[in-house]
Short mmCIF file of C-alpha atoms in Angstrom, two decimals:
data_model
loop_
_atom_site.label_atom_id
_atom_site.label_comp_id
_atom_site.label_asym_id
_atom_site.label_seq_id
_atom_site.Cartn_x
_atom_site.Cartn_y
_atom_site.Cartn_z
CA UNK L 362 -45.95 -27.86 7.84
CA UNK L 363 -45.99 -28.16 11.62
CA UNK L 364 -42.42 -26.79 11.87
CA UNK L 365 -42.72 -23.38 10.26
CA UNK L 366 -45.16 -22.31 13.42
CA UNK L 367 -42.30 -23.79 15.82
CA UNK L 368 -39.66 -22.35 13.78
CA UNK L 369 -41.59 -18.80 13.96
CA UNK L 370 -41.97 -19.08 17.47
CA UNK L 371 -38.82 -19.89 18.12
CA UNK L 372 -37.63 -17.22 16.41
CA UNK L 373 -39.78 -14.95 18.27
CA UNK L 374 -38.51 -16.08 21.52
CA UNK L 375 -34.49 -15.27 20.61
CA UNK L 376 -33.32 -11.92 22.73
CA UNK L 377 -33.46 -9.08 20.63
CA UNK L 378 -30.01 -8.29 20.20
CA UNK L 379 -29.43 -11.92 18.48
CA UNK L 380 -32.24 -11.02 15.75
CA UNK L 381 -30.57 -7.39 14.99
CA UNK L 382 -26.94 -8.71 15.00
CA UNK L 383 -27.48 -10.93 11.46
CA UNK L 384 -25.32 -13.18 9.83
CA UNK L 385 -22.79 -10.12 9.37
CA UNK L 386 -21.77 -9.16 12.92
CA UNK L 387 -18.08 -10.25 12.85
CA UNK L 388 -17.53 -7.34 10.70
CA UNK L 389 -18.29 -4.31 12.48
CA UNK L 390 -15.12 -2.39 12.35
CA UNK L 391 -14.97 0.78 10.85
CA UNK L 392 -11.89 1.51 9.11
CA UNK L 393 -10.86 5.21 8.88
CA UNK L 394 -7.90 5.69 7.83
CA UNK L 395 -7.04 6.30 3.86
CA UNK L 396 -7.08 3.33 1.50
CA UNK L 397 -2.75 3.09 0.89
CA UNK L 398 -2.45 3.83 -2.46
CA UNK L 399 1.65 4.25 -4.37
CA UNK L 400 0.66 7.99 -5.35
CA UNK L 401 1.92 9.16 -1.78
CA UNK L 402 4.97 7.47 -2.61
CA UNK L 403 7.92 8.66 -3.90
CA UNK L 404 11.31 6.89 -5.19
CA UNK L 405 14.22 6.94 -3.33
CA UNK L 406 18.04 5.86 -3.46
CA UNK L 407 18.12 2.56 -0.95
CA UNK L 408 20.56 2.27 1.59
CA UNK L 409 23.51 0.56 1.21
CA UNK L 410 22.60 -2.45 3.45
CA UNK L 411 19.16 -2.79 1.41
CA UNK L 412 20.63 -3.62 -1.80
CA UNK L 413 21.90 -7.65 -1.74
CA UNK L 414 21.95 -7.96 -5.32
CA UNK L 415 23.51 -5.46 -7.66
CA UNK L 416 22.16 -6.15 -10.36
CA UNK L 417 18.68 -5.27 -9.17
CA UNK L 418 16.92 -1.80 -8.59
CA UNK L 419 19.34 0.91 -6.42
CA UNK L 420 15.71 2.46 -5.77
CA UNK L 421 12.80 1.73 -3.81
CA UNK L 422 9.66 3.62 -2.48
CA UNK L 423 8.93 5.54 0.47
CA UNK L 424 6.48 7.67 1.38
CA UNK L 425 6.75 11.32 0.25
CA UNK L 426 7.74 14.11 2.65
CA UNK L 427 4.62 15.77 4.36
CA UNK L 428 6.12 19.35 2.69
CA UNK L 429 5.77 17.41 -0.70
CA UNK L 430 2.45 18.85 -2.93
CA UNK L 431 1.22 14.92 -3.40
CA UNK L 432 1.32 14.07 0.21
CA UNK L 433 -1.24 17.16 0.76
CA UNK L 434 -2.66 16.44 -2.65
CA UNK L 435 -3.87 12.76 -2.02
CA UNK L 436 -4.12 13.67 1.94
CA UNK L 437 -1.81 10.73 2.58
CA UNK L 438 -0.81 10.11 6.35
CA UNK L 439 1.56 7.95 8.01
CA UNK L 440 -0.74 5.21 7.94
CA UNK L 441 -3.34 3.90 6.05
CA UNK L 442 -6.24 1.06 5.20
CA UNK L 443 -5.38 -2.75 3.83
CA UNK L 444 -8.28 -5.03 2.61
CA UNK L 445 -7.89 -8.31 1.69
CA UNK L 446 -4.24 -7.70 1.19
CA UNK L 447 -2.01 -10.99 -0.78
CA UNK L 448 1.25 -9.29 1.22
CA UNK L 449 0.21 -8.23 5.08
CA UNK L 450 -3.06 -10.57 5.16
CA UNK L 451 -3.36 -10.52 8.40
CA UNK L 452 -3.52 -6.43 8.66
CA UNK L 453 -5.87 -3.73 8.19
CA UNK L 454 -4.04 -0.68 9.27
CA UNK L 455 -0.49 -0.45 7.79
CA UNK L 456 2.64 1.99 8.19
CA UNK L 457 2.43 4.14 4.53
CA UNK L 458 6.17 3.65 4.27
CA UNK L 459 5.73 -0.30 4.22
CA UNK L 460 3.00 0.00 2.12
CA UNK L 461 5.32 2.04 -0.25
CA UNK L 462 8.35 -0.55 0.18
CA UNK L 463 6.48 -3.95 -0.58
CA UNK L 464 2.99 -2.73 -3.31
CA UNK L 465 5.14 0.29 -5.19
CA UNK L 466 7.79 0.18 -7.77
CA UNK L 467 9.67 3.18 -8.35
CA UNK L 468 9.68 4.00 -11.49
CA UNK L 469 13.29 4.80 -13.94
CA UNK L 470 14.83 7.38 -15.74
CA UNK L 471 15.87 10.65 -14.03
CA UNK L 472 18.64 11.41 -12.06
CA UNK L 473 20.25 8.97 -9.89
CA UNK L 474 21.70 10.95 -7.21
CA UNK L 475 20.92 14.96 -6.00
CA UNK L 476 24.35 16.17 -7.39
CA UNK L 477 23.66 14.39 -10.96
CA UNK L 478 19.80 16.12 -10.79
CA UNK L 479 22.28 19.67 -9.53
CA UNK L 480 24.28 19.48 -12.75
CA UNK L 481 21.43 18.97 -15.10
CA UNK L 482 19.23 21.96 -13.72
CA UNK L 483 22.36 23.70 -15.01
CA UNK L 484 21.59 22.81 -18.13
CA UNK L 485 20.15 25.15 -21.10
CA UNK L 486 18.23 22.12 -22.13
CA UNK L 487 17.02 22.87 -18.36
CA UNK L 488 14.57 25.62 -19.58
CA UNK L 489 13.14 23.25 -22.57
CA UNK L 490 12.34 20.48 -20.64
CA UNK L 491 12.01 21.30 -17.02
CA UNK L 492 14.95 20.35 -15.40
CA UNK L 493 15.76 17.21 -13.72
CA UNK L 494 14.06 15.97 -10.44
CA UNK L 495 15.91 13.60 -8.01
CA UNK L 496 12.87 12.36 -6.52
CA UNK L 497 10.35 10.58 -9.13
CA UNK L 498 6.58 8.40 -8.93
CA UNK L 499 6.31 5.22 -7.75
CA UNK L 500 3.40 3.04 -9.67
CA UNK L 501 1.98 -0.29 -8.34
CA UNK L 502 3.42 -3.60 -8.64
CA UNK L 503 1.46 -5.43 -11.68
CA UNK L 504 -0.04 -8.29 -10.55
CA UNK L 505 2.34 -10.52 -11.89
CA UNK L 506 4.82 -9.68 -10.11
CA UNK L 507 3.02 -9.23 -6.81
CA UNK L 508 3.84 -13.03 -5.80
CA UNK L 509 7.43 -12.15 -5.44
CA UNK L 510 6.36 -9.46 -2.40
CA UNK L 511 4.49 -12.34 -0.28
CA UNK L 512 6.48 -13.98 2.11
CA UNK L 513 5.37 -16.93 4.49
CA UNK L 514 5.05 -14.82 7.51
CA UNK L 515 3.03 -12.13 6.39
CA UNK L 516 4.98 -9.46 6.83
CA UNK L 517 5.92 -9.15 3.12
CA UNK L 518 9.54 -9.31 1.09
CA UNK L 519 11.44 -7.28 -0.85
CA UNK L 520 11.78 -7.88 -4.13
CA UNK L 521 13.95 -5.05 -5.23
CA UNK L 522 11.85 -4.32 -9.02
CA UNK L 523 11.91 -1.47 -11.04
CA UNK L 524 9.69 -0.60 -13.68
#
């Protein structure tokens, strides 16, 4: 009983910036970019040099053109906000593109190069169904399949899906 007046006075006694700072104060930072999400992402035909296994996707995710209705749509940027990310756990603020390459798949179907997508807009069926876009949505990794982006480092690996 004699400690909770010591306690109280102690308490009393601490400068007043230690009583208003809390158990909390670590995490002060204000994060103001966009959360990343894959709906600013678009797919795309890789590189040569970023395919190592043909037999996996010839398409990954980037993020779409600033001209692109989405990118204004969403009001993606060129970077954006990471919490508690499995792949880049270190980070908070991320390039969109990398974002795009390692948490999006791009999704199939469509044309697979701009002369193929050319040659189909010529297409009566063209006027039924729309025509034929090169470029197509990326969706998110399912969580399954999320382990196979993490690498040791942090920094995230590519693991070349398609959905």
């Amino acid at each position: 009983m004699r400690r909770l007046p010591v306690l109280l006075l102690c308490l009393c006694l601490l400068p007043v910036d230690a009583r208003v700072k809390g158990l909390f104060s670590k995490y002060t930072k204000v994060l103001t970019d966009k959360e990343c999400t894959c709906n600013c992402c678009i797919r795309e035909q890789r590189r040569p040099s970023e395919i190592s296994d043909a037999s996996k996707s010839s398409f990954k995710c980037a993020l779409s053109p600033a001209s692109d209705r989405n990118f204004v749509a969403f009001q993606c940027s060129d970077t954006c906000t990471v919490v508690n990310d499995p792949i880049f756990p270190r980070a908070s603020k991320i390039s969109a593109n990398r974002f795009c390459f390692y948490h999006c798949v791009p999704t199939s179907g469509g044309s697979t190069s701009a002369v193929q997508a050319a040659a189909k807009n010529q297409d009566v069926e063209a006027l039924l169904n729309g025509g034929s876009l090169l470029d197509a949505p990326c969706i998110s990794v399912p969580t399954e399949q999320l382990v196979k982006a993490i690498s040791p480092d942090g920094n995230g690996r590519d693991s070349q899906l398609e959905a």
